[in-house]
Coordinates of C-alpha atoms in Angstrom, one line a residue:
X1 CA 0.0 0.0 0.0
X2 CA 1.4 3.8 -1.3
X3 CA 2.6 5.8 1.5
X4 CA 0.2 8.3 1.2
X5 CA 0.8 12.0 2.5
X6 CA -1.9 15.1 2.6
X7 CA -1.7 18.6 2.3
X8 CA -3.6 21.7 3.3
X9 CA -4.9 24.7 1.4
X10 CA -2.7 26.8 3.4
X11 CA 0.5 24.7 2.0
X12 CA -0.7 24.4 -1.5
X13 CA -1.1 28.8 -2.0
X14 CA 2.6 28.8 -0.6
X15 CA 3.6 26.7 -3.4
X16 CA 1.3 28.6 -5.8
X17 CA 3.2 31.9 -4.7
X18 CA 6.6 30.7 -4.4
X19 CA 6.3 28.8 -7.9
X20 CA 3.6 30.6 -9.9
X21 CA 3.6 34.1 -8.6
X22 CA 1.2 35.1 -11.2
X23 CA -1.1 33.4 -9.5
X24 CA -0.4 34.5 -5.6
X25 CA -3.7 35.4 -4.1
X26 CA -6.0 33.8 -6.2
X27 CA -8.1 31.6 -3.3
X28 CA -6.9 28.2 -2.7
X29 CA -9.9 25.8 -1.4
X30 CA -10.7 21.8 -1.6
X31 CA -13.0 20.3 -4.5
X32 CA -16.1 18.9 -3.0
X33 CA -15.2 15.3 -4.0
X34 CA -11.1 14.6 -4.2
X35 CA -9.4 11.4 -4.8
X36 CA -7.4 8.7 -3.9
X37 CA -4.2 8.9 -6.1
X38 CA -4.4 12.6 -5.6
X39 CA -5.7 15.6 -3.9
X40 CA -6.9 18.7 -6.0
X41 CA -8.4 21.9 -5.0
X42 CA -9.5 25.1 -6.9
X43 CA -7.3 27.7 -8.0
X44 CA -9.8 30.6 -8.2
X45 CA -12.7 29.8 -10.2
X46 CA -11.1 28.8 -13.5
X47 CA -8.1 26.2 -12.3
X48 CA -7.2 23.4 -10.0
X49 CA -4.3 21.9 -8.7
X50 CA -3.5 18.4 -8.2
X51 CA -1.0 16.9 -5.9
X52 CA 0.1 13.3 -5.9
X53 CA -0.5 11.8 -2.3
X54 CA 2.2 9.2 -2.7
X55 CA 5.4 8.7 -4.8
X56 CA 3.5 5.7 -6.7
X57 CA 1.1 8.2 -7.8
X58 CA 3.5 11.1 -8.7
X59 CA 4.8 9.1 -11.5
X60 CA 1.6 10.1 -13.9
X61 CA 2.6 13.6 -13.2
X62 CA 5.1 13.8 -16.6
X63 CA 2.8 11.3 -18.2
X64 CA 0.1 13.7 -18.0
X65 CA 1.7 16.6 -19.6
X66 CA 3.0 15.0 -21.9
X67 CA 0.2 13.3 -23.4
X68 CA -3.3 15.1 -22.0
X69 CA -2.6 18.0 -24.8
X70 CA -2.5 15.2 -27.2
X71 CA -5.5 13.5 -26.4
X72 CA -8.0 15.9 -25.6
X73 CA -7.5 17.3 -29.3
X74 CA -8.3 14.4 -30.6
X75 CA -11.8 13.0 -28.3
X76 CA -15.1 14.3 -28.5
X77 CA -15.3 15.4 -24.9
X78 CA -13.4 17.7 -22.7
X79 CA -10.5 16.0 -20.6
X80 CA -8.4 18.1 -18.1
X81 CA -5.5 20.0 -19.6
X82 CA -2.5 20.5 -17.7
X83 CA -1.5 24.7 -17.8
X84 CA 1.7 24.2 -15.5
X85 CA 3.8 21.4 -13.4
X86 CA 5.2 22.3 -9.9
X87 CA 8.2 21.3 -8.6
X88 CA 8.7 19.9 -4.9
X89 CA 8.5 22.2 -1.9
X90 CA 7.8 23.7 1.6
X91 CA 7.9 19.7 2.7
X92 CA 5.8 18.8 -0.4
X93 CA 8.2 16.0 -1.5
X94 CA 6.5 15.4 -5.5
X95 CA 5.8 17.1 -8.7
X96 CA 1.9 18.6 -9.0
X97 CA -0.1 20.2 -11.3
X98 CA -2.0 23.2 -12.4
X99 CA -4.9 22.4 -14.7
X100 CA -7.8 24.2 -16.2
X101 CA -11.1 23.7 -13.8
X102 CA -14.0 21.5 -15.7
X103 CA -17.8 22.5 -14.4
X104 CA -19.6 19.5 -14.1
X105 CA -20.6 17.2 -10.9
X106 CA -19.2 13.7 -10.4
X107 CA -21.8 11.2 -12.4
X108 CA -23.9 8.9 -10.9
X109 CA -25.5 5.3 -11.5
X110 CA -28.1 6.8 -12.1
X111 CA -27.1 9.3 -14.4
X112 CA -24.8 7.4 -16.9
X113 CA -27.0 4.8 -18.1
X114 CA -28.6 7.0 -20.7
X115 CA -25.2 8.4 -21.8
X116 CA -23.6 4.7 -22.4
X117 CA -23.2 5.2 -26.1
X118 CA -22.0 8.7 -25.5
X119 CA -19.0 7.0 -22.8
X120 CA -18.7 4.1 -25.4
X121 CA -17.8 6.8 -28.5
X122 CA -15.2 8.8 -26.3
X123 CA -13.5 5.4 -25.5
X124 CA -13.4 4.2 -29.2
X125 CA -11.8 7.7 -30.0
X126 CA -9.3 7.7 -27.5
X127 CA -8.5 4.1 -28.9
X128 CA -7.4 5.6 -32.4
X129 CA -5.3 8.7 -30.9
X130 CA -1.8 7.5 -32.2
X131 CA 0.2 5.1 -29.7
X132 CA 3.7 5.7 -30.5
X133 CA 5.6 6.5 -28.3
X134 CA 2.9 6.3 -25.1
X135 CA 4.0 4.6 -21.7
X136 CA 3.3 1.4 -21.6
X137 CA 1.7 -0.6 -18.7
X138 CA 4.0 -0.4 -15.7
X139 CA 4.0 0.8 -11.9
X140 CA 2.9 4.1 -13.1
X141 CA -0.7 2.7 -13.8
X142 CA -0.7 -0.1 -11.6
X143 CA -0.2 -2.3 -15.0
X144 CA -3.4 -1.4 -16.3
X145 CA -3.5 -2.3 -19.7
X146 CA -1.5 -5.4 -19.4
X147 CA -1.8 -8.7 -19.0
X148 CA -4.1 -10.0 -16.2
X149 CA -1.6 -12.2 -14.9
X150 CA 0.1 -9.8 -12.9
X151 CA -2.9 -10.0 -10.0
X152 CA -3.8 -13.7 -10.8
X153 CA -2.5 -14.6 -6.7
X154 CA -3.9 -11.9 -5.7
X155 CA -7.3 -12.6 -7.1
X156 CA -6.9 -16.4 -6.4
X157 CA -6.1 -16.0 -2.6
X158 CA -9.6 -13.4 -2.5
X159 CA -11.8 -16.1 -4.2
X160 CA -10.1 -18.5 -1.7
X161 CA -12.0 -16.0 1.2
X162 CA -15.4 -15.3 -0.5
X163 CA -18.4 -16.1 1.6
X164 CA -21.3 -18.1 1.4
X165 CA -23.1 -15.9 -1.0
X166 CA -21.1 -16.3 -3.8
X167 CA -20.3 -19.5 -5.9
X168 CA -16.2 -20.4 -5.8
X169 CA -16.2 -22.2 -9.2
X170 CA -18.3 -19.7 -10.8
X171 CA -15.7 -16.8 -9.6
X172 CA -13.3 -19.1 -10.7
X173 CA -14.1 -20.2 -14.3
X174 CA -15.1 -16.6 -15.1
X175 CA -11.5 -15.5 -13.8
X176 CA -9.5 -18.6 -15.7
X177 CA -11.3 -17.4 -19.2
X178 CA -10.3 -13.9 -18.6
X179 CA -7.1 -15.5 -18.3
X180 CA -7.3 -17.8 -21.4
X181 CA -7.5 -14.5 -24.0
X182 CA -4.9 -12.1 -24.2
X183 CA -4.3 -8.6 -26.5
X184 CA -3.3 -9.9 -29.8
X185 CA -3.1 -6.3 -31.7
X186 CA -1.2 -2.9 -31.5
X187 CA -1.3 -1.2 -28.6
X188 CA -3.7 1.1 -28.0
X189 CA -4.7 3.9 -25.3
X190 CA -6.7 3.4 -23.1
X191 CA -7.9 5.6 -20.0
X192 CA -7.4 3.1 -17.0
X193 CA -10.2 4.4 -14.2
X194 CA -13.1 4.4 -15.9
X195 CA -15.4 5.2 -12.7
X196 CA -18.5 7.3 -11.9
X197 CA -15.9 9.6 -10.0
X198 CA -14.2 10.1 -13.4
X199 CA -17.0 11.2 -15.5
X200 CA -18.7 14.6 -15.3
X201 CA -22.6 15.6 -16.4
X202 CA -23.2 18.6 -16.9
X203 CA -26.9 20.5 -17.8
X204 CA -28.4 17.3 -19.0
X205 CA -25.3 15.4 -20.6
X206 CA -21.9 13.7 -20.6
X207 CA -19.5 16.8 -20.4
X208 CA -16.2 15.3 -19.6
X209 CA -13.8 12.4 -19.1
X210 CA -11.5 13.3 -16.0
X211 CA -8.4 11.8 -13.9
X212 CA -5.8 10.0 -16.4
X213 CA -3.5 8.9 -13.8
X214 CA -3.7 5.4 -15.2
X215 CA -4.3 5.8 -18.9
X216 CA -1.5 4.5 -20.9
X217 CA -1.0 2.0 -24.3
X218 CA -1.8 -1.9 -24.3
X219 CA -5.2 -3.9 -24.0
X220 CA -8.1 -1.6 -23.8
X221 CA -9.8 -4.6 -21.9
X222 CA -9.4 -2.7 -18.1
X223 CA -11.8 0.6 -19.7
X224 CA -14.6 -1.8 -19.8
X225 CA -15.1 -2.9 -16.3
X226 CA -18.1 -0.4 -15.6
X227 CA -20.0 -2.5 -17.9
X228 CA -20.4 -4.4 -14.6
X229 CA -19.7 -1.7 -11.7
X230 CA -22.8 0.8 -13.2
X231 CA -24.2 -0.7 -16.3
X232 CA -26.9 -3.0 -16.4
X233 CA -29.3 -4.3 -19.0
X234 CA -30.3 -2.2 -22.2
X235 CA -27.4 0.1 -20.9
X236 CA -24.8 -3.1 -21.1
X237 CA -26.1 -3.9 -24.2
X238 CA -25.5 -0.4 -25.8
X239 CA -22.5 -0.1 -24.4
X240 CA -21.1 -3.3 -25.5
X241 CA -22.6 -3.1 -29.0
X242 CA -20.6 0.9 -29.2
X243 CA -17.4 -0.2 -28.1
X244 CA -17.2 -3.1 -30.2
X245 CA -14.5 -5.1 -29.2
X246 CA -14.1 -9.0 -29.5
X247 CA -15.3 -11.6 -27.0
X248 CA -11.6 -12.6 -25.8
X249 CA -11.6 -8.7 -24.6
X250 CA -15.1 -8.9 -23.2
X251 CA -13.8 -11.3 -20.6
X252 CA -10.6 -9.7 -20.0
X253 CA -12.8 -6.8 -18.7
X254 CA -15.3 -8.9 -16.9
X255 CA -12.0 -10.4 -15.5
X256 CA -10.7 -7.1 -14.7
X257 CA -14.1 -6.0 -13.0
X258 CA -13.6 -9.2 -10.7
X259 CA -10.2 -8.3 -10.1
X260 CA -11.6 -5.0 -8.5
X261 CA -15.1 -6.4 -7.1
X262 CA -12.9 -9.0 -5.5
X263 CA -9.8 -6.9 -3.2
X264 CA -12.5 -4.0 -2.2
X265 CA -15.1 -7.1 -1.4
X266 CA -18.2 -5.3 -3.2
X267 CA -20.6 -7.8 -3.1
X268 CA -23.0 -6.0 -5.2
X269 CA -20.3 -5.8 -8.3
X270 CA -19.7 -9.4 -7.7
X271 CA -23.1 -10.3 -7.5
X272 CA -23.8 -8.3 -11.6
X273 CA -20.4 -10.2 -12.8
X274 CA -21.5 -13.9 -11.8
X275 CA -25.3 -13.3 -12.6
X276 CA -23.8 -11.7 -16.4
X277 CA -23.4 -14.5 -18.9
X278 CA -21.6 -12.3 -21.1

């Protein structure tokens, strides 16, 4: 588990005004909803900073402005721009970020079922924005986008502890044919978190695609997994019939959902991906 560290407002306008004096005195203040990988809060009403909470997570940090211009000309919705990259200071020990501030609110479950072909499209998009050259799956994404045999003893030793409520060879034969297909083509990009936090609506719609911490080049399988943590049904269905991807990459991502359901123990998740006969 990361070593994660946290800041305060008061720290983050110190780093603001000792790297980015331009923007000295422009009010510092939390997001309503921050993340795991990172903390962010507003830069006056038009920016936010983000600020790796562990060294793990810092290593997106020159991944992200290296490649976030790139993408979001090329994807038909908005996705966070970086504007500037802070260095460490005042006891802040990582790189960080100023990007331009996206309206919209966090999606829920029930929000994105109606927008599942819109969610579907952006992904195929980002799938054709040229490869070269893109990181490939590593530490810096948690190997997202790579095979799913890097967490196969993991996920083995939490089937090993599952409950009553949930069938052990079922887990297991839906796990051991995720296993059995593997990425045969070019790499391509994928986003690597695709989660209700990630995704903002805004009047109405699907506005924007946020937090690329773990987007990177290989299998696209790991983008699919809220088929399974949101979708359901008709929704599913669209989905699946947008993103059009083979079978073999179908049960990567159900595999990848397990993977996820499993080490957080959401019962619920687990419940969709064994009922689902994909």
């Amino acid at each position: 588990m990361p070593d994660r560290r946290h800041v305060d407002a008061d720290l983050v306008s110190r780093l603001i005004a000792a790297q980015f004096p331009r923007w000295a005195g422009l009010p510092v203040r939390p997001v309503a909803v921050s993340g795991w990988d990172n903390q962010t809060f507003h830069l006056g009403d038009t920016m936010s900073v983000r600020l790796p909470t562990a060294a793990e997570y810092a290593l997106a940090v020159e991944k992200e402005h290296r490649w976030l211009p790139v993408i979001a000309s090329q994807v038909p919705l908005p996705v966070p721009v970086p504007l500037a990259k802070g260095s460490p200071g005042d006891g802040y020990g990582f790189p960080w970020s100023v990007y331009e501030w996206i309206d919209g609110a966090p999606a829920t479950a029930d929000d994105l079922p109606p927008f599942a072909d819109d969610l579907a499209a952006f992904l195929v998009a980002l799938r054709k924005v040229d490869p070269d050259g893109g990181p490939p799956p590593g530490l810096h994404n948690w190997f997202r986008g790579g095979p799913l045999e890097v967490w196969d003893a993991d996920t083995r030793r939490a089937i090993a502890t599952l409950g009553e409520g949930i069938t052990r060879d079922r887990v297991t034969r839906i796990w051991e044919e995720a296993l059995r297909s593997s990425w045969d083509h070019a790499p391509v990009w994928f986003h690597g978190d695709v989660a209700l936090n990630n995704l903002l609506i805004r009047d109405g719609a699907l506005a924007a695609v946020i937090d690329f911490g773990t987007c990177g080049v290989g299998d696209p399988a790991c983008d699919l997994v809220i088929a399974w943590t949101v979708l359901t049904g008709a929704s599913r269905e669209a989905f699946r019939a947008r993103i059009d991807v083979d079978q073999g990459t179908w049960a990567r991502a159900r595999g990848w959902a397990l993977w996820k359901a499993l080490i957080t123990s959401d019962e619920a998740v687990l419940a969709e991906i064994t009922a689902d006969s994909a």
